[in-house]
Amino acid sequence: MTRRALIIGGTGMLAGCASALIADGWHVVLPSRRYAPIPDTATGNGDRKALWVQADWAEPKQLASRAETALGGRADLLVAWVHGPARPSVLRAVAPLLADGAPVVEVHGSSSANPVGGCPDPVLPDHPTQQVVLGFVRQGGRTRWLTHAETAAGVLDAVRRALDGRPPGVHHVGEFRPYPAHS
């Protein structure tokens, strides 16, 4: 039986996460404004096993409709990196595409969460949700943003936790705030 994943925001920094799911045999659907094919690295022949769907967060119902067609059934996993005010409307629009109890992984930039207030509440309470907050890396006395590979690895770790049925949680990738280094 083919497992289906819907990855919103998966053609950029999350492409490595999409590639890992493809290598594990998942049927992956990637709604995005711009065409960005994800190669099948498992076979080494460059065939695409992910389906790109032209869609925009500004039109959540159309995004959901196009994703539904490409999925060919209900999604067993949702990974979503949707910024700001578009997040609730996009996630609610795709909610009917998810299998009952399908896990959700919500990805947040550090500006959408804070150390005191935490992450925003998950949008889809009927689905176990892992949340990932992306930070920065301290290196050589300086800070830098996470690389695509570091981001994808952190999100993939949360995906594995979700698929293993672990309790919902918040996962930080990198450091959260650029506090001065302690000696």
CSV table of C-alpha atoms in Angstrom, one decimal:
chain,number,residue,atom,x,y,z
A,1,MET,CA,0.0,0.0,0.0
A,2,THR,CA,1.4,3.4,-1.0
A,3,ARG,CA,1.8,5.9,1.7
A,4,ARG,CA,0.9,9.5,0.7
A,5,ALA,CA,2.5,12.7,2.0
A,6,LEU,CA,1.5,16.3,1.4
A,7,ILE,CA,4.3,18.7,1.9
A,8,ILE,CA,3.5,22.4,1.7
A,9,GLY,CA,6.6,24.5,1.5
A,10,GLY,CA,8.6,21.4,0.4
A,11,THR,CA,10.3,22.6,-2.7
A,12,GLY,CA,12.9,24.8,-1.1
A,13,MET,CA,14.6,24.2,2.3
A,14,LEU,CA,12.4,21.1,2.8
A,15,ALA,CA,13.4,19.4,-0.5
A,16,GLY,CA,15.7,17.1,1.4
A,17,CYS,CA,12.8,15.9,3.6
A,18,ALA,CA,10.7,15.3,0.5
A,19,SER,CA,13.6,13.3,-1.1
A,20,ALA,CA,14.0,11.2,2.0
A,21,LEU,CA,10.3,10.3,2.0
A,22,ILE,CA,10.5,9.5,-1.7
A,23,ALA,CA,13.4,7.2,-1.0
A,24,ASP,CA,11.3,5.4,1.6
A,25,GLY,CA,8.6,4.8,-1.0
A,26,TRP,CA,6.2,7.6,-0.2
A,27,HIS,CA,4.0,9.2,-2.9
A,28,VAL,CA,4.8,12.9,-2.2
A,29,VAL,CA,2.7,15.9,-3.4
A,30,LEU,CA,4.3,19.3,-3.4
A,31,PRO,CA,2.1,22.3,-3.9
A,32,SER,CA,4.2,25.3,-4.9
A,33,ARG,CA,4.1,28.5,-6.9
A,34,ARG,CA,7.2,27.6,-8.9
A,35,TYR,CA,8.1,24.3,-10.5
A,36,ALA,CA,10.8,22.7,-8.6
A,37,PRO,CA,11.2,18.9,-9.3
A,38,ILE,CA,12.5,16.6,-6.6
A,39,PRO,CA,14.7,13.9,-8.1
A,40,ASP,CA,14.5,10.3,-7.0
A,41,THR,CA,17.9,9.8,-5.5
A,42,ALA,CA,17.1,6.2,-4.4
A,43,THR,CA,17.3,4.8,-7.9
A,44,GLY,CA,20.0,7.2,-9.1
A,45,ASN,CA,18.2,7.7,-12.4
A,46,GLY,CA,16.8,11.1,-11.7
A,47,ASP,CA,13.2,10.1,-12.2
A,48,ARG,CA,10.8,12.2,-10.3
A,49,LYS,CA,8.5,10.3,-7.9
A,50,ALA,CA,7.1,13.5,-6.3
A,51,LEU,CA,4.3,15.4,-7.9
A,52,TRP,CA,4.6,19.1,-8.1
A,53,VAL,CA,1.2,21.0,-8.1
A,54,GLN,CA,1.0,24.6,-9.1
A,55,ALA,CA,-0.6,26.3,-6.1
A,56,ASP,CA,-0.4,29.4,-4.0
A,57,TRP,CA,-1.1,29.9,-0.3
A,58,ALA,CA,-3.2,33.0,-1.2
A,59,GLU,CA,-5.8,30.6,-2.7
A,60,PRO,CA,-6.1,27.8,-0.1
A,61,LYS,CA,-9.2,26.2,-1.6
A,62,GLN,CA,-7.6,25.9,-5.0
A,63,LEU,CA,-4.4,24.6,-3.4
A,64,ALA,CA,-6.4,21.9,-1.6
A,65,SER,CA,-8.3,21.0,-4.8
A,66,ARG,CA,-5.2,20.6,-6.9
A,67,ALA,CA,-3.4,18.7,-4.1
A,68,GLU,CA,-6.4,16.3,-3.7
A,69,THR,CA,-6.2,15.4,-7.4
A,70,ALA,CA,-2.4,14.7,-7.2
A,71,LEU,CA,-2.6,12.7,-4.0
A,72,GLY,CA,-5.0,10.1,-5.5
A,73,GLY,CA,-6.3,9.3,-2.0
A,74,ARG,CA,-6.1,10.6,1.6
A,75,ALA,CA,-2.7,11.8,2.9
A,76,ASP,CA,-1.0,9.8,5.6
A,77,LEU,CA,1.2,12.7,6.6
A,78,LEU,CA,1.1,16.5,6.3
A,79,VAL,CA,4.3,18.6,6.6
A,80,ALA,CA,3.6,22.3,6.4
A,81,TRP,CA,5.8,25.3,6.4
A,82,VAL,CA,3.3,28.1,5.9
A,83,HIS,CA,4.2,31.6,7.1
A,84,GLY,CA,2.1,34.0,9.1
A,85,PRO,CA,-1.6,34.7,8.6
A,86,ALA,CA,-1.9,32.2,5.7
A,87,ARG,CA,-1.1,29.2,8.0
A,88,PRO,CA,-4.6,28.6,9.5
A,89,SER,CA,-6.5,29.0,6.3
A,90,VAL,CA,-4.1,26.8,4.3
A,91,LEU,CA,-4.0,24.0,6.9
A,92,ARG,CA,-7.8,24.1,7.4
A,93,ALA,CA,-8.3,23.9,3.6
A,94,VAL,CA,-6.2,20.7,3.3
A,95,ALA,CA,-7.5,19.1,6.5
A,96,PRO,CA,-10.2,17.1,4.6
A,97,LEU,CA,-7.4,15.5,2.5
A,98,LEU,CA,-5.9,13.8,5.5
A,99,ALA,CA,-6.6,10.3,6.7
A,100,ASP,CA,-8.1,10.1,10.1
A,101,GLY,CA,-5.4,10.6,12.7
A,102,ALA,CA,-2.7,11.4,10.1
A,103,PRO,CA,0.2,13.1,11.8
A,104,VAL,CA,1.0,16.7,11.0
A,105,VAL,CA,4.4,18.4,11.2
A,106,GLU,CA,4.2,22.2,11.4
A,107,VAL,CA,7.4,24.1,10.7
A,108,HIS,CA,7.9,27.6,12.1
A,109,GLY,CA,10.6,30.2,11.7
A,110,SER,CA,12.1,31.6,14.9
A,111,SER,CA,10.1,34.8,14.5
A,112,SER,CA,6.7,32.9,14.8
A,113,ALA,CA,7.6,31.4,18.2
A,114,ASN,CA,9.3,32.7,21.3
A,115,PRO,CA,11.0,31.2,24.3
A,116,VAL,CA,8.3,32.4,26.8
A,117,GLY,CA,5.1,32.0,24.8
A,118,GLY,CA,6.1,28.9,22.8
A,119,CYS,CA,4.7,28.0,19.4
A,120,PRO,CA,1.3,29.0,18.1
A,121,ASP,CA,-1.3,26.3,18.8
A,122,PRO,CA,-1.5,23.6,16.2
A,123,VAL,CA,-4.1,24.4,13.6
A,124,LEU,CA,-5.5,20.9,13.3
A,125,PRO,CA,-6.3,19.6,16.8
A,126,ASP,CA,-7.7,16.3,15.5
A,127,HIS,CA,-4.3,15.3,14.2
A,128,PRO,CA,-1.2,14.6,16.4
A,129,THR,CA,1.1,17.5,15.6
A,130,GLN,CA,4.9,17.8,15.9
A,131,GLN,CA,6.1,21.4,15.7
A,132,VAL,CA,9.6,22.4,14.5
A,133,VAL,CA,11.1,25.8,15.3
A,134,LEU,CA,14.0,26.7,13.1
A,135,GLY,CA,16.8,28.8,14.6
A,136,PHE,CA,20.4,29.5,13.8
A,137,VAL,CA,23.9,28.0,14.3
A,138,ARG,CA,26.7,29.6,16.3
A,139,GLN,CA,30.0,28.9,14.4
A,140,GLY,CA,33.4,30.5,14.8
A,141,GLY,CA,32.2,33.3,17.0
A,142,ARG,CA,29.4,34.2,14.6
A,143,THR,CA,25.9,33.1,13.9
A,144,ARG,CA,24.4,31.9,10.7
A,145,TRP,CA,21.0,30.6,9.5
A,146,LEU,CA,20.5,26.9,9.1
A,147,THR,CA,21.5,25.4,5.8
A,148,HIS,CA,18.9,23.6,3.7
A,149,ALA,CA,20.4,20.3,4.8
A,150,GLU,CA,20.2,21.2,8.5
A,151,THR,CA,16.7,22.3,8.1
A,152,ALA,CA,15.6,19.2,6.2
A,153,ALA,CA,17.3,16.9,8.7
A,154,GLY,CA,15.6,18.6,11.7
A,155,VAL,CA,12.2,18.5,10.0
A,156,LEU,CA,12.8,14.9,9.0
A,157,ASP,CA,13.5,14.0,12.6
A,158,ALA,CA,10.1,15.4,13.6
A,159,VAL,CA,8.5,13.5,10.7
A,160,ARG,CA,10.0,10.3,12.0
A,161,ARG,CA,8.8,11.1,15.5
A,162,ALA,CA,5.3,11.7,14.2
A,163,LEU,CA,5.3,8.5,12.1
A,164,ASP,CA,6.5,6.5,15.2
A,165,GLY,CA,3.5,7.8,17.0
A,166,ARG,CA,5.4,9.7,19.6
A,167,PRO,CA,3.5,12.3,21.6
A,168,PRO,CA,3.1,15.8,20.1
A,169,GLY,CA,6.0,18.1,20.9
A,170,VAL,CA,8.0,21.1,20.0
A,171,HIS,CA,11.5,20.6,18.5
A,172,HIS,CA,14.1,23.2,18.0
A,173,VAL,CA,16.6,23.0,15.2
A,174,GLY,CA,19.7,25.0,16.0
A,175,GLU,CA,19.7,27.7,18.7
A,176,PHE,CA,16.6,29.7,19.3
A,177,ARG,CA,17.7,33.2,20.0
A,178,PRO,CA,21.1,34.9,19.4
A,179,TYR,CA,22.0,35.3,23.1
A,180,PRO,CA,25.7,36.1,23.8
A,181,ALA,CA,27.9,33.0,24.2
A,182,HIS,CA,28.8,32.1,27.8
A,183,SER,CA,32.3,31.3,28.7
